[in-house]
Short mmCIF file of C-alpha atoms in Angstrom, two decimals:
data_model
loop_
_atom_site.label_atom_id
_atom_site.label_comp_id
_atom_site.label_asym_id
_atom_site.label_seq_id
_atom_site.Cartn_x
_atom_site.Cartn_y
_atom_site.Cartn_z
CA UNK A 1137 6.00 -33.88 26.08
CA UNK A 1138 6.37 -30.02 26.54
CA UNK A 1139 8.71 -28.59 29.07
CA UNK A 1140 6.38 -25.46 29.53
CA UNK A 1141 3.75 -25.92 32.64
CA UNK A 1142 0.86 -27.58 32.68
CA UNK A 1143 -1.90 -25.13 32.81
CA UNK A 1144 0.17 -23.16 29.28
CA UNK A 1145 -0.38 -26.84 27.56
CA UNK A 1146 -4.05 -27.07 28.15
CA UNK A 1147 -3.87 -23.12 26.92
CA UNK A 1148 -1.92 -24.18 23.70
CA UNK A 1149 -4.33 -27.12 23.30
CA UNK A 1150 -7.88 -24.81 23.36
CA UNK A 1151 -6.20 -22.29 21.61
CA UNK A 1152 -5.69 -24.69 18.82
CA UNK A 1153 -9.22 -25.78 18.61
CA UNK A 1154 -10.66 -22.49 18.55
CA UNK A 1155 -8.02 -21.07 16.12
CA UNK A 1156 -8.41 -24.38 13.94
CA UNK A 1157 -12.00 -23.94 13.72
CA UNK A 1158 -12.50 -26.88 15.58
CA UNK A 1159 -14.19 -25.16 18.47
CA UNK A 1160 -16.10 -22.57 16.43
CA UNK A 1161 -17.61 -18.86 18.10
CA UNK A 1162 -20.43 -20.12 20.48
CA UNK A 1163 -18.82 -23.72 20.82
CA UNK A 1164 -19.16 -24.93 24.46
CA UNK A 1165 -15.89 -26.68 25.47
CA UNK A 1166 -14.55 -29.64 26.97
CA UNK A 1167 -15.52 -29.56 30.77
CA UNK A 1168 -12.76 -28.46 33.26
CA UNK A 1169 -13.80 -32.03 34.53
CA UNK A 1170 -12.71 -33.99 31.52
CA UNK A 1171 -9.73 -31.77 30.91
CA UNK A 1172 -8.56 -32.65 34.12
CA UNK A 1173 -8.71 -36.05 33.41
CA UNK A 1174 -7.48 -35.72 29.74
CA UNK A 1175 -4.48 -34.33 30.65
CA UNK A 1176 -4.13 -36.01 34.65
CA UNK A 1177 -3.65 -32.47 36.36
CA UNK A 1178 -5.92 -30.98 38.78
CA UNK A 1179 -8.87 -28.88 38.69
CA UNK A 1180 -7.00 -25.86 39.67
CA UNK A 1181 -4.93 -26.12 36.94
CA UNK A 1182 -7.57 -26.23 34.34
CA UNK A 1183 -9.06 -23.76 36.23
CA UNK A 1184 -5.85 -21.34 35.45
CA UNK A 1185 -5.59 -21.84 32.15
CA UNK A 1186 -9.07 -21.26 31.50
CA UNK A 1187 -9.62 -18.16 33.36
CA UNK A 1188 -6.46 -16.60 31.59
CA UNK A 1189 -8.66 -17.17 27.74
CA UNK A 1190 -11.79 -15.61 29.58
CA UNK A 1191 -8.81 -12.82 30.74
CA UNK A 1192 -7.70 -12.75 27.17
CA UNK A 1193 -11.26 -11.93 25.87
CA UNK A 1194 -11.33 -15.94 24.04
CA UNK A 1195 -13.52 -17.81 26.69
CA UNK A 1196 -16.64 -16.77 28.17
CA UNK A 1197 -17.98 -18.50 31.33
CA UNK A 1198 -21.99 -18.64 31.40
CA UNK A 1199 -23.00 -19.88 35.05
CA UNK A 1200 -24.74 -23.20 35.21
CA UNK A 1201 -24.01 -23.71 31.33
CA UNK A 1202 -20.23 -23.96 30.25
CA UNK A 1203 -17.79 -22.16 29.19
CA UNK A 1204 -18.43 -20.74 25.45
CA UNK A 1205 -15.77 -19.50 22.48
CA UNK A 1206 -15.86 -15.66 22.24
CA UNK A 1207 -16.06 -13.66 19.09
CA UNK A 1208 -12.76 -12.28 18.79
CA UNK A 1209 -13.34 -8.40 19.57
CA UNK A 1210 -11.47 -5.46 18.20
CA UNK A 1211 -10.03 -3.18 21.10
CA UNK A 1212 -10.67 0.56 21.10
CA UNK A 1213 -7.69 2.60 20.53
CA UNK A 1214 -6.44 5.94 21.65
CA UNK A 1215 -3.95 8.09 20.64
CA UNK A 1216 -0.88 8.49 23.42
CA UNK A 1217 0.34 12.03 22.07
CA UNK A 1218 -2.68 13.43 21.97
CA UNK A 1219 -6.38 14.28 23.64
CA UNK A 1220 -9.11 13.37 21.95
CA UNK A 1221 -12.90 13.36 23.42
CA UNK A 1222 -13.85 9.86 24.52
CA UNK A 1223 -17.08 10.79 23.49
CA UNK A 1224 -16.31 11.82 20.13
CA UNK A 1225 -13.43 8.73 19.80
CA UNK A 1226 -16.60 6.18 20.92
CA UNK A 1227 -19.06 8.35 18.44
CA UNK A 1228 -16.61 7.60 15.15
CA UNK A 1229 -16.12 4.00 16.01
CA UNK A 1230 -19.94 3.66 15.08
CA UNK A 1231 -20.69 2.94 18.76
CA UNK A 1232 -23.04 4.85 21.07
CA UNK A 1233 -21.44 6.58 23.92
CA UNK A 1234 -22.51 7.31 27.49
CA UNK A 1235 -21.06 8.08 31.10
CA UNK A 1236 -22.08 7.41 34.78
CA UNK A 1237 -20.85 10.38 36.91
CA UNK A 1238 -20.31 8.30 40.20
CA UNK A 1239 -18.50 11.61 42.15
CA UNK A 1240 -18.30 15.27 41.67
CA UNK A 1241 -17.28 17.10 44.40
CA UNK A 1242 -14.99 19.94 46.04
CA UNK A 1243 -12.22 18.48 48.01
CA UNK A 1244 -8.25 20.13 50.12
CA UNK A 1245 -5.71 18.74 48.45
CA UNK A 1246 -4.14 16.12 50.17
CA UNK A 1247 -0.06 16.03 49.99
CA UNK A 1248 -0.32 13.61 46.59
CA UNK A 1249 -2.82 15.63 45.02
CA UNK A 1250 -1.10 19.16 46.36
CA UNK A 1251 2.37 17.56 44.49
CA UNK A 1252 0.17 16.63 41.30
CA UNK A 1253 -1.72 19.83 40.36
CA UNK A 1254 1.19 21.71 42.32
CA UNK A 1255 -0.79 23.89 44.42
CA UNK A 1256 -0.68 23.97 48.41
CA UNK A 1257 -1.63 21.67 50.78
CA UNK A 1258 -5.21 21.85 52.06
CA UNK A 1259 -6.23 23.96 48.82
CA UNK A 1260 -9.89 23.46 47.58
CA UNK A 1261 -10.18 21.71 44.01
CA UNK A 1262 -12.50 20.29 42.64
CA UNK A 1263 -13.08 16.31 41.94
CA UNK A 1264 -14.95 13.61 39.88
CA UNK A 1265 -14.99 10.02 38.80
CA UNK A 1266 -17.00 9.28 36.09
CA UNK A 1267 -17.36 6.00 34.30
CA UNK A 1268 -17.33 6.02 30.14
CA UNK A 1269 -19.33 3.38 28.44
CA UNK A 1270 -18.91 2.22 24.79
CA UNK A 1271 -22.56 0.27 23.77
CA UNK A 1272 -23.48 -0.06 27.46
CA UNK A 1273 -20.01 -1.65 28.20
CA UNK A 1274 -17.12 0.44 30.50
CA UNK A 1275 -14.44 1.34 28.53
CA UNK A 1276 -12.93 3.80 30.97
CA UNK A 1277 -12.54 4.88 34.37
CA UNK A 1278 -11.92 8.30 34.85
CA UNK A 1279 -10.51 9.96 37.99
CA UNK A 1280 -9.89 13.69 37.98
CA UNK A 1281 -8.32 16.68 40.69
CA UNK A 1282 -8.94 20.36 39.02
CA UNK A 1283 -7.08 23.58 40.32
CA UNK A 1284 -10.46 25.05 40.82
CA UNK A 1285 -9.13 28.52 40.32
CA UNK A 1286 -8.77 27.48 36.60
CA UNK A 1287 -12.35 25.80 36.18
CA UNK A 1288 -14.68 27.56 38.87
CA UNK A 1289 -17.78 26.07 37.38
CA UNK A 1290 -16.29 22.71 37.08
CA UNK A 1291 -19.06 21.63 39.45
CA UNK A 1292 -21.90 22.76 37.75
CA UNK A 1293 -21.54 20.76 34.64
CA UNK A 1294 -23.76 17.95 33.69
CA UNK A 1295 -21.11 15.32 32.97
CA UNK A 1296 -23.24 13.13 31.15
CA UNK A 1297 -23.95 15.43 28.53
CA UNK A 1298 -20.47 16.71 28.24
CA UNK A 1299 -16.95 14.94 29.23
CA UNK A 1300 -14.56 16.91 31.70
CA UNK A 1301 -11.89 16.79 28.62
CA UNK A 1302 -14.81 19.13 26.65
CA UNK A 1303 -15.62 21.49 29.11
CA UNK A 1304 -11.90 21.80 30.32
CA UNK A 1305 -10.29 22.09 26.23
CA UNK A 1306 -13.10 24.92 25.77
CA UNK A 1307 -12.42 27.12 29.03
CA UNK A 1308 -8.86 25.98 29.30
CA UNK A 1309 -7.04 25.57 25.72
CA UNK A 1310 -4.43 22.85 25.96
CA UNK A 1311 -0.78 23.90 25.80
CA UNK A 1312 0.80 21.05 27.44
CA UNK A 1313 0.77 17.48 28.62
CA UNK A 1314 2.22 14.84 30.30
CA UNK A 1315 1.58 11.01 30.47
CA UNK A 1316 2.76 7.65 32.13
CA UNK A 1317 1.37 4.36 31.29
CA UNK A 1318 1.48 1.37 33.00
CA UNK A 1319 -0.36 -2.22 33.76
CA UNK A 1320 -1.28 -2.41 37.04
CA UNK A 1321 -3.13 -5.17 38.94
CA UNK A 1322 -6.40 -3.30 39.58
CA UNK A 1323 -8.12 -3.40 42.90
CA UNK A 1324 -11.42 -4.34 43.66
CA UNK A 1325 -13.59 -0.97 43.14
CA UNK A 1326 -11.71 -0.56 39.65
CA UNK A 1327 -12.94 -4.49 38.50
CA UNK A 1328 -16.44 -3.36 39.50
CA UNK A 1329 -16.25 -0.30 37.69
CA UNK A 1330 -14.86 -1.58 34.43
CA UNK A 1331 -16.97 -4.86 35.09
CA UNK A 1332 -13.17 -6.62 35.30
CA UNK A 1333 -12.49 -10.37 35.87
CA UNK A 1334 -9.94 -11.00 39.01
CA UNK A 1335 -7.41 -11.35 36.41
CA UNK A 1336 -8.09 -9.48 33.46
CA UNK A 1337 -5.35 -6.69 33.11
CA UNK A 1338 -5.83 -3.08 33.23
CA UNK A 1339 -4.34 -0.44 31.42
CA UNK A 1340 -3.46 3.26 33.53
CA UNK A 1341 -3.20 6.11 32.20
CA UNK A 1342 -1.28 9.06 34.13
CA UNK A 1343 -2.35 12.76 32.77
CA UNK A 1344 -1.70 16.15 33.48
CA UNK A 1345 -2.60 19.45 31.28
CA UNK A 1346 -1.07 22.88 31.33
CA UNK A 1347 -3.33 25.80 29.87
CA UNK A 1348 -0.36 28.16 29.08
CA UNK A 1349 2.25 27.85 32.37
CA UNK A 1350 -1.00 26.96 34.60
CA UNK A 1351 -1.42 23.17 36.01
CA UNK A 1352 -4.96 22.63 35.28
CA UNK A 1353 -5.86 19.31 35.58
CA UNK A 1354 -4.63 15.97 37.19
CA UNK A 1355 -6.57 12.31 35.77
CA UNK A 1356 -6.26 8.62 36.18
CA UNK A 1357 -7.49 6.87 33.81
CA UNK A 1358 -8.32 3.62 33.48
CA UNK A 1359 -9.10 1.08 30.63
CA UNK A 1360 -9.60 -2.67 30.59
CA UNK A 1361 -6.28 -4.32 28.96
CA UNK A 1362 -8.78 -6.72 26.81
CA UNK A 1363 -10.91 -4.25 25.08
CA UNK A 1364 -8.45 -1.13 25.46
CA UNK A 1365 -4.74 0.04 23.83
CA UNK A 1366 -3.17 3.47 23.07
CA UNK A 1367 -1.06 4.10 20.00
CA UNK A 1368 1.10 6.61 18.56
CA UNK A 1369 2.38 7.60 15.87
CA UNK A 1370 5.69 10.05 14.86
CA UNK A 1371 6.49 11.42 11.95
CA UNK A 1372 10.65 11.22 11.27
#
């Protein structure tokens, strides 16, 4: 018997019967019911190990039905050293692209978002959250301050016909920028947004861009860790 815990073994064991072929895409599997009784734990151990395969993108749960093998599905990829146009990076994948502009609005600065685009406190910039679809599914969450002194008609773009990064690159040129990345444990209006399960991980991304010496922009980004990674690549 294994030493690892319980809920991993009844992983290990579905994993092998979908990657054996035994549990083919679309197969319904064995009841959390019989599982429990299978392996003589308790339902909310089966429960855990199954809701870490839905997490993982291997399971899907269908309400009143089962839970159903996935097709295994290839994440979208960025590049970390660079800024590319989500729009454009969804467009070459062969997929269609689209956006939901859920904010876009002038704002002060509060003291985190004064220390992020360096300007003083209480100065007006400029706001959105919009979120980025890939086929009809969210691919990214995007949260962004703007030194409006930089962008003045950052408001009166259409955001679903062009991205922020668009407008910005073309009335700002890039000279500089600066990213963090980190998995975070998102909360509740980031799951809705990116259509998350409780426990499916997310993926941050922490960006700022310089036009010359001037702090344009500040953006969160967010991706879901299932469908999502960034990637880069240096030349020695």
């Amino acid at each position: 018997m294994s030493n690892s815990p319980l809920y991993l073994q009844i992983k290990q064991f579905i994993n092998k019967k979908i990657e054996s072929g035994q549990w083919p895409v679309g197969q319904q599997i064995t009841t959390e019911l019989e599982l429990t009784k299978q392996f003589n734990v308790s339902r909310m151990t089966v429960n855990k190990a199954i809701r870490d395969l839905v997490s993982e993108g291997k399971l899907q749960r269908k309400p009143r039905l089962g839970t159903f093998v996935c097709a295994p599905e290839e994440k979208a990829e960025s590049p970390l050293l660079d800024i590319r146009n989500i729009a454009e990076e969804v467009s070459q994948r062969g997929k269609n692209y689209s956006s939901k502009v859920v904010k876009q609005l002038a704002l002060p600065a509060d003291e985190r978002i004064a220390t992020k685009l360096g300007v003083m406190l209480n100065t007006p910039v400029f706001y959105s959250e919009i979120i980025h679809f890939e086929d009809k599914s969210p691919i990214q969450l995007e949260l962004r301050w703007v030194n409006s002194a930089y962008a003045p008609n950052y408001l009166e773009q259409d955001f679903t016909q062009i991205t922020p990064n668009q407008y910005l690159s073309q009335n700002c040129p890039l000279s500089a920028i600066e990213h963090t990345v980190e998995a975070i444990i998102a909360d509740a209006h980031i799951r809705s947004s990116l259509e998350l399960n409780a426990n499916e991980p997310c993926l941050l991304l922490n960006r700022r861009t310089w036009s010359q010496d001037k702090l344009v922009s500040s953006a969160l980004l967010y991706h879901p860790g299932t469908k999502y990674k960034l990637s880069s690549k240096i030349l020695l």
